[in-house]
Coordinates of N, CA and C in Angstrom, one line a residue:
R1 N 1.1 -1.6 0.0 CA -0.2 0.2 -0.1 C 0.8 1.4 0.0
T2 N 0.2 2.3 -0.3 CA 0.9 3.6 -0.4 C 0.0 4.5 -0.5
A3 N 0.8 5.8 0.3 CA -0.4 7.1 0.9 C 1.0 8.3 0.2
F4 N 0.0 9.4 -0.3 CA 0.9 10.4 -0.6 C 0.0 11.6 0.7
A5 N 0.9 12.4 0.6 CA 0.6 13.9 1.7 C 1.1 14.8 0.4
Y6 N 0.2 16.3 0.8 CA 0.7 17.2 0.2 C 0.3 18.4 1.2
C7 N 1.5 19.3 0.8 CA 1.1 20.7 1.7 C 2.1 21.6 0.7
E8 N 1.8 22.8 1.0 CA 2.1 23.8 0.6 C 2.5 24.8 1.6
L9 N 3.8 24.7 1.9 CA 4.6 25.3 2.8 C 5.1 27.1 2.5
P10 N 4.7 28.1 3.5 CA 5.2 29.6 3.0 C 6.0 30.1 3.5
S11 N 6.6 30.8 2.5 CA 8.1 31.2 3.3 C 8.7 32.6 2.8
T12 N 8.2 33.7 3.7 CA 8.3 35.3 3.3 C 9.4 35.4 3.0
S13 N 10.9 34.2 2.9 CA 11.9 34.8 1.5 C 12.6 33.2 1.3
A14 N 13.3 33.6 0.6 CA 14.4 32.0 0.4 C 15.2 32.1 1.0
R15 N 15.1 31.1 1.4 CA 16.2 30.3 2.8 C 16.6 29.3 2.5
R16 N 17.4 28.7 3.7 CA 18.0 27.3 3.8 C 17.0 26.9 5.1
A17 N 16.4 25.2 4.8 CA 15.9 25.1 5.8 C 15.8 23.3 6.3
A18 N 15.9 23.2 7.3 CA 15.9 21.9 8.0 C 15.0 20.7 7.6
L19 N 14.6 19.9 6.9 CA 13.5 18.7 6.9 C 13.7 17.8 7.6
V20 N 13.3 17.2 8.8 CA 13.1 16.2 9.6 C 12.4 14.7 8.9
V21 N 12.5 13.7 8.6 CA 11.6 12.7 8.4 C 11.7 11.6 9.1
G22 N 10.1 10.7 9.0 CA 10.6 9.6 9.6 C 9.4 8.5 8.7
S23 N 9.5 7.5 8.7 CA 8.8 6.4 8.2 C 8.5 4.8 8.7
D24 N 7.5 4.6 8.5 CA 7.3 2.9 8.1 C 6.7 2.6 7.6
D25 N 7.3 2.2 6.1 CA 8.7 1.6 5.7 C 9.3 2.6 5.1
T26 N 8.7 2.5 3.4 CA 9.4 3.4 2.6 C 9.0 4.5 2.7
L27 N 9.5 5.8 1.9 CA 9.5 7.4 1.9 C 10.2 7.9 0.7
T28 N 9.4 8.9 0.2 CA 10.4 9.6 -0.7 C 9.5 10.8 -0.6
V29 N 10.6 11.8 -0.7 CA 10.0 13.5 -0.7 C 10.4 13.9 -1.8
W30 N 9.3 14.9 -2.3 CA 10.1 15.9 -3.4 C 9.4 17.5 -3.0
L31 N 10.1 18.1 -3.1 CA 9.9 19.3 -2.9 C 10.2 20.4 -4.1
N32 N 9.0 21.2 -4.5 CA 9.3 22.2 -5.9 C 9.1 21.2 -7.1
G33 N 9.1 20.0 -6.7 CA 9.0 19.0 -8.3 C 10.3 18.8 -8.3
E34 N 11.4 18.6 -6.9 CA 13.1 17.8 -7.2 C 13.0 16.8 -5.8
Q35 N 12.9 15.6 -6.2 CA 13.3 14.6 -5.0 C 14.0 14.9 -4.3
V36 N 14.0 15.2 -2.7 CA 15.1 15.5 -1.7 C 15.5 14.5 -1.0
Y37 N 14.3 13.3 -1.2 CA 14.7 12.0 0.1 C 14.2 11.0 -0.7
D38 N 14.8 10.2 -0.6 CA 14.1 8.7 -0.9 C 15.0 7.5 0.1
H39 N 14.0 7.2 0.6 CA 14.3 5.5 1.6 C 13.2 4.1 0.9
Q40 N 13.9 3.5 0.3 CA 13.3 2.3 -0.3 C 13.7 1.0 0.6
G41 N 12.7 0.7 1.7 CA 13.1 -0.3 2.6 C 12.1 -0.6 3.9
D42 N 12.2 -1.7 4.4 CA 11.4 -1.7 5.8 C 12.3 -1.5 7.0
R43 N 11.5 -0.7 7.9 CA 12.4 -0.4 9.2 C 10.9 0.1 9.9
S44 N 11.2 0.3 11.1 CA 10.2 0.7 12.3 C 10.4 2.0 12.3
F45 N 9.1 2.9 12.9 CA 8.8 4.3 12.5 C 9.5 5.0 13.5
D46 N 10.2 6.1 13.6 CA 10.7 6.9 14.2 C 11.1 8.4 13.8
P47 N 10.4 9.6 14.3 CA 10.2 10.8 13.6 C 11.0 11.6 13.1
E48 N 12.5 11.0 13.6 CA 13.5 11.8 13.0 C 14.8 10.8 12.6
Q49 N 14.0 9.9 11.6 CA 15.3 8.9 11.2 C 16.3 9.9 10.1
A50 N 15.8 10.9 9.9 CA 16.8 11.2 8.5 C 16.6 13.0 9.1
R51 N 17.7 14.0 8.8 CA 17.5 15.1 9.0 C 18.4 15.6 7.5
F52 N 18.2 16.7 6.6 CA 18.7 17.0 5.8 C 18.4 18.5 5.3
G53 N 19.7 18.9 4.6 CA 18.8 20.5 4.4 C 18.5 20.5 2.9
V54 N 17.3 21.6 2.8 CA 16.8 22.3 1.6 C 16.3 23.9 1.3
D55 N 16.4 23.9 0.1 CA 16.1 25.3 -0.1 C 14.4 25.5 -0.3
L56 N 14.6 26.8 0.3 CA 12.9 27.2 0.2 C 13.2 28.1 -0.5
V57 N 12.3 28.2 -1.0 CA 11.8 29.5 -2.5 C 10.6 30.8 -1.4
E58 N 10.7 31.8 -2.3 CA 10.1 32.8 -1.5 C 8.7 32.7 -1.6
G59 N 7.8 33.2 -1.3 CA 6.4 32.1 -1.4 C 5.7 30.7 -1.1
S60 N 5.3 30.2 -1.8 CA 4.8 28.9 -1.8 C 5.6 27.9 -2.2
N61 N 5.6 27.0 -1.4 CA 7.2 25.6 -1.8 C 6.1 24.7 -1.5
R62 N 5.8 24.0 -2.9 CA 5.2 22.5 -2.8 C 5.9 21.1 -2.0
L63 N 5.0 20.7 -1.4 CA 5.6 19.5 -0.5 C 5.1 18.0 -0.9
L64 N 5.1 17.4 -1.8 CA 4.8 16.0 -1.5 C 5.4 14.9 -0.8
V65 N 4.9 13.9 -0.5 CA 5.3 12.8 0.8 C 4.8 11.8 0.0
R66 N 5.3 10.4 0.0 CA 4.7 9.1 -0.3 C 5.4 8.0 0.3
C67 N 4.5 7.6 1.1 CA 5.2 6.7 2.0 C 4.6 5.6 1.9
G68 N 5.0 4.0 1.6 CA 4.7 2.9 1.4 C 4.8 2.0 2.5
N69 N 4.2 0.8 2.7 CA 4.1 -0.1 4.0 C 4.0 -1.4 3.0
S70 N 4.9 -2.3 3.4 CA 4.9 -3.7 3.2 C 4.4 -4.5 4.1
G71 N 4.0 -4.2 5.6 CA 3.1 -5.2 6.5 C 3.2 -4.1 8.0
G72 N 2.5 -4.5 9.2 CA 3.0 -3.9 10.4 C 2.4 -2.9 10.0
G73 N 3.3 -2.1 11.2 CA 2.2 -0.8 11.6 C 2.4 0.5 10.4
W74 N 2.4 1.2 10.6 CA 2.3 2.4 9.1 C 2.2 3.9 9.6
A75 N 3.2 5.1 9.2 CA 3.4 5.9 9.7 C 4.5 6.8 8.8
C76 N 4.1 7.7 9.4 CA 4.9 9.0 8.6 C 4.9 10.1 9.2
S77 N 6.4 10.8 8.9 CA 6.3 12.4 9.3 C 7.2 12.9 8.8
V78 N 7.2 14.5 8.7 CA 7.3 15.4 8.1 C 7.8 16.6 9.2
A79 N 8.9 17.5 9.4 CA 8.6 18.8 9.8 C 10.1 19.6 9.2
V80 N 9.5 21.1 8.7 CA 10.7 21.8 8.4 C 10.8 23.0 9.8
S81 N 12.1 23.1 9.8 CA 12.9 24.7 10.3 C 12.1 25.5 10.2
E82 N 11.7 26.3 11.1 CA 11.6 27.7 11.3 C 12.5 28.9 10.8
P83 N 12.6 29.9 10.2 CA 13.5 30.9 10.0 C 14.5 31.3 11.4
A84 N 15.4 31.3 12.0 CA 16.2 31.8 12.8 C 16.1 33.0 12.8
T85 N 15.5 33.7 14.1 CA 15.5 35.3 14.0 C 16.4 35.6 15.3
Y86 N 17.3 34.8 15.6 CA 18.0 35.6 16.5 C 18.5 36.8 16.6
A87 N 18.8 37.9 17.6 CA 19.9 39.2 17.6 C 20.4 39.1 16.7
F88 N 21.3 38.5 17.3 CA 23.1 38.4 16.7 C 23.6 38.2 15.3
L89 N 22.1 37.6 15.0 CA 22.7 37.4 13.3 C 22.2 38.8 12.4
A90 N 21.4 39.6 13.2 CA 21.1 41.0 12.7 C 21.9 41.7 12.4
G91 N 23.1 41.7 12.7 CA 24.9 42.4 12.8 C 25.0 43.7 14.3
P92 N 25.6 44.1 14.5 CA 26.3 45.1 15.3 C 25.0 45.6 16.0
A93 N 24.7 45.7 17.2 CA 23.6 46.8 17.6 C 24.3 48.3 17.3
E94 N 23.5 49.4 17.4 CA 24.1 50.4 17.3 C 24.0 51.2 18.6

């Protein structure tokens, strides 16, 4: 069996982000039409099985996930990091 999930991730600017994914069993992830992750095999679910960087564009980012199951439990998760807004990144204080 295979299930698909789709969402649009808004971003106020073009930026680098971290995606964290997990699945039981197979998982393929596309961002804006480009495959950014692929696991083909059986495994138990852990929501943080892989972490990798992706480039978000300003505006809407299309995220498509395909999760396959060969037996037993079935789950998948995807999380994306928020933009960093730490004051020290803005530069020296006036």
